[in-house]
PDB file of C-alpha atoms and ligand atoms in Angstrom:
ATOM      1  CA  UNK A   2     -36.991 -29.510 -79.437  1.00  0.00           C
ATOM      2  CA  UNK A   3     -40.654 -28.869 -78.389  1.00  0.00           C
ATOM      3  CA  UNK A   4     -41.442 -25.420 -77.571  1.00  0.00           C
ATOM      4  CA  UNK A   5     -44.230 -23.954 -75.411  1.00  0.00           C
ATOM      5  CA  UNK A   6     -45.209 -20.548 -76.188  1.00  0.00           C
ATOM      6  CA  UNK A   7     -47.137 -18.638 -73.114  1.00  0.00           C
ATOM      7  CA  UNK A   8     -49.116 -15.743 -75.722  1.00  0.00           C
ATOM      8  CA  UNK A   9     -51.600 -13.905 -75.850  1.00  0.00           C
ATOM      9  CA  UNK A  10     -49.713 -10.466 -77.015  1.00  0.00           C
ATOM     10  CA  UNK A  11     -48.299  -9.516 -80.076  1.00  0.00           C
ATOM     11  CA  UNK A  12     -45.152 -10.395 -79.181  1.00  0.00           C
ATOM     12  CA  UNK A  13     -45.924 -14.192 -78.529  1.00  0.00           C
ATOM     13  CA  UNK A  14     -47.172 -14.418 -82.388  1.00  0.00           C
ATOM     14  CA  UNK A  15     -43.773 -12.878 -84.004  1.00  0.00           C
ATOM     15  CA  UNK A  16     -42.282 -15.221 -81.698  1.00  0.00           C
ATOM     16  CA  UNK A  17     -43.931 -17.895 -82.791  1.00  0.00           C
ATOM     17  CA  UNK A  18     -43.642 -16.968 -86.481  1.00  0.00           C
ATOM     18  CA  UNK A  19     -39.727 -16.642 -85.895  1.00  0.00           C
ATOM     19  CA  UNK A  20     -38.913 -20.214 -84.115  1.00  0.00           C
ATOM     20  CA  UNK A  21     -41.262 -22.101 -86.638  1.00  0.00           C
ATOM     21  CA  UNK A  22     -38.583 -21.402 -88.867  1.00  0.00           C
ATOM     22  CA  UNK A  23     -36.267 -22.728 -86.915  1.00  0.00           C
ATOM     23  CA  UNK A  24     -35.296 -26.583 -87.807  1.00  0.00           C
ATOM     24  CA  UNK A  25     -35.734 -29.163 -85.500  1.00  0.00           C
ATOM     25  CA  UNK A  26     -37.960 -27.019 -83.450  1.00  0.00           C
ATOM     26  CA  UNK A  27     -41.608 -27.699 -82.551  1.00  0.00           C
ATOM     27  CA  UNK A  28     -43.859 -24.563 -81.561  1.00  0.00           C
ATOM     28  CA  UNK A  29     -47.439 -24.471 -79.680  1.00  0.00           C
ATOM     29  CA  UNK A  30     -48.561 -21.781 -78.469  1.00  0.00           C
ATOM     30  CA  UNK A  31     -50.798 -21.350 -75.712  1.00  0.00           C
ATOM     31  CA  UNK A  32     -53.646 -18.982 -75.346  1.00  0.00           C
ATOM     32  CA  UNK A  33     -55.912 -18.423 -72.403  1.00  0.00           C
ATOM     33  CA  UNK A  34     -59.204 -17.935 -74.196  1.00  0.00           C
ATOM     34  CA  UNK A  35     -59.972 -14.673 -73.007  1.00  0.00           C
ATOM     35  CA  UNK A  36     -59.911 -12.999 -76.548  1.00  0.00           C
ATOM     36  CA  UNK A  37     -63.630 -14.155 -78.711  1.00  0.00           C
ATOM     37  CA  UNK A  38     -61.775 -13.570 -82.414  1.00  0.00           C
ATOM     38  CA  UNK A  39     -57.783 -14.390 -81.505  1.00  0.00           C
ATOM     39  CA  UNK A  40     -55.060 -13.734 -83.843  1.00  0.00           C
ATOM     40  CA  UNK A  41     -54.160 -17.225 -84.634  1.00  0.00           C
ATOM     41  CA  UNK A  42     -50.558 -17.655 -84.013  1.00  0.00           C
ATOM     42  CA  UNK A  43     -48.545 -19.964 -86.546  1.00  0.00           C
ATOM     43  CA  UNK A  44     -47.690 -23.080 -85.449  1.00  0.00           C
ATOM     44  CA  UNK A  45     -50.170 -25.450 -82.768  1.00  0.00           C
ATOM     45  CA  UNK A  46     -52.602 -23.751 -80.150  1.00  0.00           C
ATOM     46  CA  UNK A  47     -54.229 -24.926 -77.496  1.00  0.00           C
ATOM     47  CA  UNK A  48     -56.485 -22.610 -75.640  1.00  0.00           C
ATOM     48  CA  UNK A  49     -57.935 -22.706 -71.979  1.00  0.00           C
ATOM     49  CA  UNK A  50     -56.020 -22.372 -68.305  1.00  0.00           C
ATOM     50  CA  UNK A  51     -54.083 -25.631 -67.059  1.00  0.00           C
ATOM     51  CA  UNK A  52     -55.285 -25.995 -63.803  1.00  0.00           C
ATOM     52  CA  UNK A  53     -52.509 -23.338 -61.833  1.00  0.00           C
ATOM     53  CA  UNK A  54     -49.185 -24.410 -61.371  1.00  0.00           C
ATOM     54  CA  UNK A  55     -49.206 -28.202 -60.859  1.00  0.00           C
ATOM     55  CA  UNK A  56     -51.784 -28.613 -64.047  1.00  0.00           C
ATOM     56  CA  UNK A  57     -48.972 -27.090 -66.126  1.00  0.00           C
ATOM     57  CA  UNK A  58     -46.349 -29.200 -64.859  1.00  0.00           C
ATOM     58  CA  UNK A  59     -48.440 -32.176 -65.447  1.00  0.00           C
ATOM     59  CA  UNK A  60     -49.348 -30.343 -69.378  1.00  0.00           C
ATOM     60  CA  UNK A  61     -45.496 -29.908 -69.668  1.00  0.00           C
ATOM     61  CA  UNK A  62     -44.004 -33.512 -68.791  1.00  0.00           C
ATOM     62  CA  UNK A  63     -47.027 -34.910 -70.829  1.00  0.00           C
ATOM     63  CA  UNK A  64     -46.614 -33.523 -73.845  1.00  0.00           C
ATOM     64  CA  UNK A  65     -43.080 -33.342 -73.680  1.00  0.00           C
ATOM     65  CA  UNK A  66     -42.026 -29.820 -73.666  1.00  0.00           C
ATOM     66  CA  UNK A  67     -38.296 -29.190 -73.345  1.00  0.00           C
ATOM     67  CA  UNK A  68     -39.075 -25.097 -73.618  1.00  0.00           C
ATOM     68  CA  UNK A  69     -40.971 -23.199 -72.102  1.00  0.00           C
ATOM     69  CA  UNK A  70     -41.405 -19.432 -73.129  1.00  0.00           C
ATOM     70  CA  UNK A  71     -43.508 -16.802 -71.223  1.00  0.00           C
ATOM     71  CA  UNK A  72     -44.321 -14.058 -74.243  1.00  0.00           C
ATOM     72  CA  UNK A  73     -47.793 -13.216 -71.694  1.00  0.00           C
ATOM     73  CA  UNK A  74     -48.745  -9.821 -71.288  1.00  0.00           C
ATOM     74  CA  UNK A  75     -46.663  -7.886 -68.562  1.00  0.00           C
ATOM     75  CA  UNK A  76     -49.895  -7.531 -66.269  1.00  0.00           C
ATOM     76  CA  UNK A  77     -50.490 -11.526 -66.636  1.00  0.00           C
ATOM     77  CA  UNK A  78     -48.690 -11.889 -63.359  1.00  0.00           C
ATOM     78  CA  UNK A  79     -50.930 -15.067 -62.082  1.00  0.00           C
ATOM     79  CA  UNK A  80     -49.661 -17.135 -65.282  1.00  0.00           C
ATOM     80  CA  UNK A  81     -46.208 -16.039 -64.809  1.00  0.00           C
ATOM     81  CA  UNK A  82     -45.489 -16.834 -61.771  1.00  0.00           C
ATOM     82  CA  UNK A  83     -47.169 -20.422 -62.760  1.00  0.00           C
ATOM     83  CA  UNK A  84     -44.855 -20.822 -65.548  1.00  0.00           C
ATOM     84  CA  UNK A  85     -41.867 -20.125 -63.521  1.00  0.00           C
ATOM     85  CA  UNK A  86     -42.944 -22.607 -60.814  1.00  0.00           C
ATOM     86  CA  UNK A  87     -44.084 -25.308 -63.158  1.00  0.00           C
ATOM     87  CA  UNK A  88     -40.947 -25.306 -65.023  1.00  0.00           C
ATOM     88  CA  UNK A  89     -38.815 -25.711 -62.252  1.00  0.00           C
ATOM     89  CA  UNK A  90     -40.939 -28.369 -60.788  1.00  0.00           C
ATOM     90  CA  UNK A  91     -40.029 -30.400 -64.282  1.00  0.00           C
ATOM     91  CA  UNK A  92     -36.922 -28.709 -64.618  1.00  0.00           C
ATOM     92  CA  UNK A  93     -36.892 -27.468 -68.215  1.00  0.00           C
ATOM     93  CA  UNK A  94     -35.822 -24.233 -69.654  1.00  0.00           C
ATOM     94  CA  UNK A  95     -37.890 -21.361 -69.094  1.00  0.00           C
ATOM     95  CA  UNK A  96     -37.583 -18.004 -70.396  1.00  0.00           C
ATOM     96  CA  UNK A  97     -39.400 -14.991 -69.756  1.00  0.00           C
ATOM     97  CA  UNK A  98     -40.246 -12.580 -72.955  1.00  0.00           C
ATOM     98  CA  UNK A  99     -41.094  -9.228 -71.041  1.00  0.00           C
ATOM     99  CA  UNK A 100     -40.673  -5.723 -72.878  1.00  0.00           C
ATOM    100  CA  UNK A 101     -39.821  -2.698 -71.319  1.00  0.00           C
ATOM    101  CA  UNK A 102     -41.882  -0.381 -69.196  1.00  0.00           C
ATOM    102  CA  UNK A 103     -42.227   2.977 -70.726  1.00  0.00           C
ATOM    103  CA  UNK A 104     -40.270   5.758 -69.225  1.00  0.00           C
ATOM    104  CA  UNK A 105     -41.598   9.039 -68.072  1.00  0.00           C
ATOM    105  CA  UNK A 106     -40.307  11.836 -70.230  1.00  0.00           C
ATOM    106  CA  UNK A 107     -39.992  15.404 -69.263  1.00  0.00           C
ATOM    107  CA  UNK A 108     -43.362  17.173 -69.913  1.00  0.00           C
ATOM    108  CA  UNK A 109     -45.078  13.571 -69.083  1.00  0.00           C
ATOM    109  CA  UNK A 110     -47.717  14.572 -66.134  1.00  0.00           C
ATOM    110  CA  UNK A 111     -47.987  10.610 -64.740  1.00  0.00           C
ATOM    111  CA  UNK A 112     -49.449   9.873 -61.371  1.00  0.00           C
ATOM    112  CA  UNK A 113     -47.931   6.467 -61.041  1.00  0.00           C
ATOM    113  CA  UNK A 114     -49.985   3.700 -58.648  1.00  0.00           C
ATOM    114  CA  UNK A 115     -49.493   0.381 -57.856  1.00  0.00           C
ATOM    115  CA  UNK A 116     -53.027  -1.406 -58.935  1.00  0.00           C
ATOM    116  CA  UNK A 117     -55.902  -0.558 -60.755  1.00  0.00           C
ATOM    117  CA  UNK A 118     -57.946  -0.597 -57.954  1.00  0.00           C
ATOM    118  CA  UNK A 119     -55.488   2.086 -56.481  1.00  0.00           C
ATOM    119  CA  UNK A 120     -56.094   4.166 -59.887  1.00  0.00           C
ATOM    120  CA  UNK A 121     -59.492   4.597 -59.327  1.00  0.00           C
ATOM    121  CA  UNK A 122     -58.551   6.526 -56.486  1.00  0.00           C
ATOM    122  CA  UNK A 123     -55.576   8.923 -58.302  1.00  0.00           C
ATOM    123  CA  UNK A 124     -57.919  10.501 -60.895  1.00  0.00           C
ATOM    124  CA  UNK A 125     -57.638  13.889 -60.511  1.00  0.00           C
ATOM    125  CA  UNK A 126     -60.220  16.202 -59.063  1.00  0.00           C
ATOM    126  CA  UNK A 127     -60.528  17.894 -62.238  1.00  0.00           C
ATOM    127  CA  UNK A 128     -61.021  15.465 -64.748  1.00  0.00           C
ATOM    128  CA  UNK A 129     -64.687  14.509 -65.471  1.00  0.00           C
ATOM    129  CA  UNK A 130     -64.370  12.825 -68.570  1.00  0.00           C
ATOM    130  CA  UNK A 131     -61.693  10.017 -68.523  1.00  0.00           C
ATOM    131  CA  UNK A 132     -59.843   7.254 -70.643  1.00  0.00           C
ATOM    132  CA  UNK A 133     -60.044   4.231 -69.125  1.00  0.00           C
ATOM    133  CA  UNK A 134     -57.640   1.709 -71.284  1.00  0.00           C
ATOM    134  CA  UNK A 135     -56.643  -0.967 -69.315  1.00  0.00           C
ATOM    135  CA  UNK A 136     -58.990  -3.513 -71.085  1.00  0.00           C
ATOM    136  CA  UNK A 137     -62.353  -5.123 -69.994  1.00  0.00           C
ATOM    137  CA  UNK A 138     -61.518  -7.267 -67.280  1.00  0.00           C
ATOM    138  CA  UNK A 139     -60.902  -4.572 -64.041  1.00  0.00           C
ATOM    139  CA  UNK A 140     -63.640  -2.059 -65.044  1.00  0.00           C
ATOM    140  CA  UNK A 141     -65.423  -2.579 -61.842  1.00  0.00           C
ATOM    141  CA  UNK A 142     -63.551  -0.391 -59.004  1.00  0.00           C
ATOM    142  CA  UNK A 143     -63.812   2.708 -61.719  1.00  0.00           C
ATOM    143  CA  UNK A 144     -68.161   2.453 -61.325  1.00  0.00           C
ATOM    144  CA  UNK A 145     -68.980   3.838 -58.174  1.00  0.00           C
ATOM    145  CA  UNK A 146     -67.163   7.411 -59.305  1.00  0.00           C
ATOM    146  CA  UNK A 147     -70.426   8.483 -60.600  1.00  0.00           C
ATOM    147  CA  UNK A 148     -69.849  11.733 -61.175  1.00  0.00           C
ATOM    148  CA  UNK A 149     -66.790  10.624 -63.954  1.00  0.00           C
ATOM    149  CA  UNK A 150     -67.647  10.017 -67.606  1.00  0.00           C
ATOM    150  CA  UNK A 151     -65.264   7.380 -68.590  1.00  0.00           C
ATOM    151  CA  UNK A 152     -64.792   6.170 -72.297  1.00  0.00           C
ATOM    152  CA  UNK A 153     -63.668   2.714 -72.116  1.00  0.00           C
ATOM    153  CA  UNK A 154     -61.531   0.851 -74.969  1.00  0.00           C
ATOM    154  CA  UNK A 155     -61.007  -3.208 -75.240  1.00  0.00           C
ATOM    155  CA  UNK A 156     -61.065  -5.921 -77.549  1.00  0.00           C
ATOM    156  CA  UNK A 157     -63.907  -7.578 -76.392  1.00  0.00           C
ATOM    157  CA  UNK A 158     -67.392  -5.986 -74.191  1.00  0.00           C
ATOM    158  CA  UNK A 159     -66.741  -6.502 -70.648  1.00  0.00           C
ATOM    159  CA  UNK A 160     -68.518  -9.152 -68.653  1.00  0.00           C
ATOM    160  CA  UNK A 161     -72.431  -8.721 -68.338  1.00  0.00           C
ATOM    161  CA  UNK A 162     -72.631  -9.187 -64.781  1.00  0.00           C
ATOM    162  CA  UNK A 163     -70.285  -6.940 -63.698  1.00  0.00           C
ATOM    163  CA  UNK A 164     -70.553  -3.230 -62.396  1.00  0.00           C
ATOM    164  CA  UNK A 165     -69.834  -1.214 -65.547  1.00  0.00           C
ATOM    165  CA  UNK A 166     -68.807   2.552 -64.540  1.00  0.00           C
ATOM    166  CA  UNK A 167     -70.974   5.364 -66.574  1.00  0.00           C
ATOM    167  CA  UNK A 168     -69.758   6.293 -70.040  1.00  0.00           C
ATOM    168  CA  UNK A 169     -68.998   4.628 -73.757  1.00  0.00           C
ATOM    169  CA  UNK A 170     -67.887   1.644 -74.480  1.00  0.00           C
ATOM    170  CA  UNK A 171     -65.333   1.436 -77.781  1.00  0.00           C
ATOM    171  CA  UNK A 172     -64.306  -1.893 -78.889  1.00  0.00           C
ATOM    172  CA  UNK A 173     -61.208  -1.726 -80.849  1.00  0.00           C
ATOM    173  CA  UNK A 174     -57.522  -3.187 -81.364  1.00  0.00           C
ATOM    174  CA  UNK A 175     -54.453  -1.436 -81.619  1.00  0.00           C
ATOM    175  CA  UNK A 176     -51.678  -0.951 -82.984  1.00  0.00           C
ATOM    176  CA  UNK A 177     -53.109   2.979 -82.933  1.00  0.00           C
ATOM    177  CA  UNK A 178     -51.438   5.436 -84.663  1.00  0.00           C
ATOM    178  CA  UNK A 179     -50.882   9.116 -82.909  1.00  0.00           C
ATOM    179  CA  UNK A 180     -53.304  11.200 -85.153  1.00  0.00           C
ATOM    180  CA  UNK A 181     -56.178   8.789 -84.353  1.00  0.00           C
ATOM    181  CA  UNK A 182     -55.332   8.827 -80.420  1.00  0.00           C
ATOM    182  CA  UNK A 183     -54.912  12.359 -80.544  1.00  0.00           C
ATOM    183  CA  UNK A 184     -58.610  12.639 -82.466  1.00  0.00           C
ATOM    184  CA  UNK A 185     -59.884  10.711 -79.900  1.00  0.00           C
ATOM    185  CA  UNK A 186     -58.921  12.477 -77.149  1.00  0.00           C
ATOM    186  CA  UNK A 187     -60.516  15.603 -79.082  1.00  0.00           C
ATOM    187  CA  UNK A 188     -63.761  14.066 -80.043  1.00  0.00           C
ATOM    188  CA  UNK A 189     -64.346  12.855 -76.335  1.00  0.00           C
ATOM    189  CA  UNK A 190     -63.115  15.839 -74.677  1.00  0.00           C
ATOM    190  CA  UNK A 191     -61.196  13.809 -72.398  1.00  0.00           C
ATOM    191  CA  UNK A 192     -59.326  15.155 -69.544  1.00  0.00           C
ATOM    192  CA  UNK A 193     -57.739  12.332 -68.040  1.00  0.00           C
ATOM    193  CA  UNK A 194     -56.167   9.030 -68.670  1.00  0.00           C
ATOM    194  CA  UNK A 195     -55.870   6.066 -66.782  1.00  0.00           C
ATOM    195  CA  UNK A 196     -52.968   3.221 -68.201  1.00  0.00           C
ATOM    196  CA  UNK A 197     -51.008   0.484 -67.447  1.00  0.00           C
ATOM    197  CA  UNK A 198     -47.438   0.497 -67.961  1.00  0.00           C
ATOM    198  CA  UNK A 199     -47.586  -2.217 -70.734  1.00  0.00           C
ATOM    199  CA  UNK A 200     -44.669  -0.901 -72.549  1.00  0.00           C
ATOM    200  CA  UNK A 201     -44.554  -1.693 -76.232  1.00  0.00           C
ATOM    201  CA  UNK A 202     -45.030   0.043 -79.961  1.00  0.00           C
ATOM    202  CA  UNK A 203     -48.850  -0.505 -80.049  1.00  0.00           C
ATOM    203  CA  UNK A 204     -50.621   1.460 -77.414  1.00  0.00           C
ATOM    204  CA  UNK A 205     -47.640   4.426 -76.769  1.00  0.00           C
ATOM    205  CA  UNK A 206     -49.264   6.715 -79.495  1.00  0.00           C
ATOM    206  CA  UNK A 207     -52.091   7.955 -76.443  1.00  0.00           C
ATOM    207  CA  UNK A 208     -48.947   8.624 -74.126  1.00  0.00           C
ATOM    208  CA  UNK A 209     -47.381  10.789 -76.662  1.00  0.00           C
ATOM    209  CA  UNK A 210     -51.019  12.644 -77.899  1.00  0.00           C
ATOM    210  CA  UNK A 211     -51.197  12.869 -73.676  1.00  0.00           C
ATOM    211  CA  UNK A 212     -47.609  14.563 -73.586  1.00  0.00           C
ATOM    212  CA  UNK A 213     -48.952  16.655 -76.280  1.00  0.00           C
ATOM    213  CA  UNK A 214     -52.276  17.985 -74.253  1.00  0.00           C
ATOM    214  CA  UNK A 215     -50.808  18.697 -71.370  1.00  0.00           C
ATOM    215  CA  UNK A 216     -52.771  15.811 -69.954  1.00  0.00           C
ATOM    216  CA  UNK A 217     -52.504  13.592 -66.807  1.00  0.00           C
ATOM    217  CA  UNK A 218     -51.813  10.059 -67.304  1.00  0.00           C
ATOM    218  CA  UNK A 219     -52.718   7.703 -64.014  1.00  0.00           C
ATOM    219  CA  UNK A 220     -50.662   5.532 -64.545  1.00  0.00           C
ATOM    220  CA  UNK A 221     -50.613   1.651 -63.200  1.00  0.00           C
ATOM    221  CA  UNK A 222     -47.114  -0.135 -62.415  1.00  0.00           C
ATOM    222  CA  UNK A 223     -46.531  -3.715 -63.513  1.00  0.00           C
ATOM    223  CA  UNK A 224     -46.504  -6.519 -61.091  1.00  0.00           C
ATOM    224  CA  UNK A 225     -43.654  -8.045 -59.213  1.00  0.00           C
ATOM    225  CA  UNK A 226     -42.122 -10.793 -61.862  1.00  0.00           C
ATOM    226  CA  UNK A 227     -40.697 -13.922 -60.878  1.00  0.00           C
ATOM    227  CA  UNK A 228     -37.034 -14.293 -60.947  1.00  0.00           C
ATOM    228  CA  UNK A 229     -35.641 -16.323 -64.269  1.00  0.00           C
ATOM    229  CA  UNK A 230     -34.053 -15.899 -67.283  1.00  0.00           C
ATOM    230  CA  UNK A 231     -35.658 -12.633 -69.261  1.00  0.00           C
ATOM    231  CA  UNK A 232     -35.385 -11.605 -72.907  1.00  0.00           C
ATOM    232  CA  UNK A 233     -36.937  -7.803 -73.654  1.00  0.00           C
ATOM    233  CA  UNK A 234     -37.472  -8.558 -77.397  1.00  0.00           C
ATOM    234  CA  UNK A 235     -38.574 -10.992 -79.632  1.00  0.00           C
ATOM    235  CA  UNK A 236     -35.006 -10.999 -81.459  1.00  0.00           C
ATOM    236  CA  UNK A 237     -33.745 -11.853 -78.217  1.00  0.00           C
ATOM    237  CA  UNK A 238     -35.949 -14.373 -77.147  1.00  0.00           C
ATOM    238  CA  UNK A 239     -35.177 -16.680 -80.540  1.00  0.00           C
ATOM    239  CA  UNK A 240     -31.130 -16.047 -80.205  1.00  0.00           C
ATOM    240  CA  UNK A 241     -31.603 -17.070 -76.376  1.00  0.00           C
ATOM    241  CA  UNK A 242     -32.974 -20.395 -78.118  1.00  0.00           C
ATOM    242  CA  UNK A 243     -30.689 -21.177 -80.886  1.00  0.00           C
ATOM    243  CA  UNK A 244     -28.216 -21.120 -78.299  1.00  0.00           C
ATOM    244  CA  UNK A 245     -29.895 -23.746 -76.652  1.00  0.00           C
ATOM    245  CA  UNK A 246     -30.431 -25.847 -79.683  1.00  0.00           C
TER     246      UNK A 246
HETATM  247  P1  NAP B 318     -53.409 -14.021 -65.291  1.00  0.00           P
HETATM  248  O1  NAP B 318     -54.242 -13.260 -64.313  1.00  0.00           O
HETATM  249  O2  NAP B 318     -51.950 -13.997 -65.111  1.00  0.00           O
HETATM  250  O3  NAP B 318     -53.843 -15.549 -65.361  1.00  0.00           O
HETATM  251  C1  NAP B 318     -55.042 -16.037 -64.819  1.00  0.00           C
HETATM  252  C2  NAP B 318     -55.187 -17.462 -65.293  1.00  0.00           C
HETATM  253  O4  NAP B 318     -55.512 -17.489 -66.682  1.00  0.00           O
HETATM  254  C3  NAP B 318     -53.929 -18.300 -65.170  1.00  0.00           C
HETATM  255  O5  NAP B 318     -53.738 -18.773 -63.867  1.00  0.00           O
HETATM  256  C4  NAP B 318     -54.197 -19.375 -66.189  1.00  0.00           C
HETATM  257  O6  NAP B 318     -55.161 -20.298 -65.697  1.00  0.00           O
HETATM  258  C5  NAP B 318     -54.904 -18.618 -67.298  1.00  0.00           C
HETATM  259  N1  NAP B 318     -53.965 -18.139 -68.328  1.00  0.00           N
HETATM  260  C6  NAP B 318     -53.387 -16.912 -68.443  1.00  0.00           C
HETATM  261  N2  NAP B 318     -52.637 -16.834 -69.542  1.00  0.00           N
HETATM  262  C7  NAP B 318     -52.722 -18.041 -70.137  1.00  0.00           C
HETATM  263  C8  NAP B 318     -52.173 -18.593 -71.318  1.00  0.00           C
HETATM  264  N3  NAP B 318     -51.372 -17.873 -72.139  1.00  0.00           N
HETATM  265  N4  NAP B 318     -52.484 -19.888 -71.638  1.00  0.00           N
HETATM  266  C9  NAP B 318     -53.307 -20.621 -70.835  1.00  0.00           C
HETATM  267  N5  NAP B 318     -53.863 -20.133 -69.701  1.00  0.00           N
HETATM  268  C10 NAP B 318     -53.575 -18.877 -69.362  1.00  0.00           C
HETATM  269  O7  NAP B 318     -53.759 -13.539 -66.791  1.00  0.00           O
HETATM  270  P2  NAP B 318     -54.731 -12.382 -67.322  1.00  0.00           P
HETATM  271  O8  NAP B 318     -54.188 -11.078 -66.853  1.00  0.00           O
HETATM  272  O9  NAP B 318     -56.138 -12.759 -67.030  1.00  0.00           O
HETATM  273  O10 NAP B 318     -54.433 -12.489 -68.881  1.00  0.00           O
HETATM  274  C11 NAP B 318     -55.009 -13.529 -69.647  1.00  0.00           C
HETATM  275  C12 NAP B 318     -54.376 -13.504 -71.016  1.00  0.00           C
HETATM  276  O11 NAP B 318     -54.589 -12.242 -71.618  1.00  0.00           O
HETATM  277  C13 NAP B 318     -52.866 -13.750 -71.000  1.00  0.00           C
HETATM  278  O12 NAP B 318     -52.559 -14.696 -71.997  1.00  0.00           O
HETATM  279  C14 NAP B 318     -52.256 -12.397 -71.305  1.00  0.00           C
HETATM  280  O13 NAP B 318     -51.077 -12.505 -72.071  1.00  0.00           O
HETATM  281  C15 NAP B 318     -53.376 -11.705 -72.077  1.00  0.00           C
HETATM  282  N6  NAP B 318     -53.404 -10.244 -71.848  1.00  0.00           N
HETATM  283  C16 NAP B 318     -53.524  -9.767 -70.568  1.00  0.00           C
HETATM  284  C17 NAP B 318     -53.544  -8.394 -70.376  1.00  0.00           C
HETATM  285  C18 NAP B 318     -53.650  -7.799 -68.994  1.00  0.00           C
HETATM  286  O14 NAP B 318     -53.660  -6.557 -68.876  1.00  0.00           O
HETATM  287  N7  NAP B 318     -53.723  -8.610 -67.936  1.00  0.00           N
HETATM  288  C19 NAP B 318     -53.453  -7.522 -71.481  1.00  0.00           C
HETATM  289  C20 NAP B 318     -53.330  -8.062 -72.757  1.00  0.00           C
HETATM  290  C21 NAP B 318     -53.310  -9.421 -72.930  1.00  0.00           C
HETATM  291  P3  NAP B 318     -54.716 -21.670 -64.991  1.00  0.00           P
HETATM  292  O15 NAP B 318     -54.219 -21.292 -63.635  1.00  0.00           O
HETATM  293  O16 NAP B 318     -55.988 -22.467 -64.973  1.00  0.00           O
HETATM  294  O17 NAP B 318     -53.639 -22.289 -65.838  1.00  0.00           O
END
């Protein structure tokens, strides 16, 4: 059985670590190239965009995939909605690997918006210095609030020729643990966050040091999924293929 892994989260590696062990099973995974230094997954990877829905389809039936799994991040809704497409267009399995949302817990203060273009709009009044950690690529709509200092964290630096809004730039990669967030927060004086609902282990420590402060959270919703099979964890996702095997 050849399986195509959709990655580019941490999630898509472990998966990919857990069905190479599988026998009979082939894994690639496939990463969009956005990332300079990757985590290499194990197994094959090919990097680079297929050409939207039908260049999939035609990647799929060529290198004969009978799987394919979605492990992309929950705000990757363009590929998603590709990968559900192209694999009914071939008909193979397709399964989606999508973690849950975080849930608002009492003494959470979350301002909860549908985009981030939206969230540029639902920082608070008060808060001059905010935490902008919703990666590199939609930095733009935060710039003209000139009179915000923003500390921005991704993996990579943002995109030279776009707007950047006023502030720091801090390249890093979680997991982070809770006293570092909370330091952060500290060190920056920061009085506001923005989000997006990722879900996941990694990146909840800044919710919690948030909680903690007393300390508004803007928080962006995920996109509208397609409709398919779904697995919410990675232990999940490889019992959901054994029983296909
Ligand atoms: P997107 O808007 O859903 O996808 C845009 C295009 O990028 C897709 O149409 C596809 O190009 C290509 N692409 C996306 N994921 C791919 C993959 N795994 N393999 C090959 N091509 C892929 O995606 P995005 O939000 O830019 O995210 C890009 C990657 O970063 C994803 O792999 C995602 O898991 C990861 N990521 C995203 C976020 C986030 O907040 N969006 C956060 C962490 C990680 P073609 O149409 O040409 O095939």
């Amino acid at each position: 059985m050849r399986v195509l892994i959709l990655g580019g989260t941490g999630d898509a590696i472990a998966l990919a670590a857990q069905i190479s062990m599988l026998a009979n099973v082939t894994v690639m995974t496939s990463l969009a190239g956005r990332t300079l230094q990757p985590v290499a997954p194990v197994g094959n990877v090919r990097v680079g965009g297929f050409g939207g829905a039908d260049g999939l389809a035609a990647y799929l039936r060529e290198h004969g995939i009978d799987v394919l799994i979605d492990a992309t991040h929950p705000f990757a809704a363009q590929m998603s909605w590709n990968a559900a497409a192209a694999a009914t267009t071939i008909d193979i399995l397709h399964l989606m690997l999508v973690r849950p949302e975080w849930k608002k817990v009492t003494d959470d203060r979350w301002l909860e918006v549908e985009s981030v273009e939206a969230a540029a709009q639902a920082i608070p009044m008060a808060a001059k210095r905010v935490f902008l950690t919703i990666g590199r690529q939609q930095l733009a709509p935060f710039a003209p609030l000139t009179e915000c200092w923003f500390l921005m964290r991704s993996i990579d630096p943002p995109a030279s020729d776009l707007p950047l809004p006023k502030g720091k730039l801090l390249l890093d990669r979680g997991p982070f643990t809770l006293d570092s967030e909370r330091e952060l927060l500290k060190k920056y004086e920061i009085e506001a966050i923005v989000s997006k609902n990722s879900g996941g282990d990694a990146t909840y420590a800044k919710i919690i040091a948030a909680r903690e402060l007393g300390m508004s959270i803007v928080m962006v919703q995920r996109p509208a999924m397609p409709p398919g099979a779904r697995a919410s964890d990675v232990d999940s996702a490889v019992q959901w293929l054994k029983q296909r095997l």
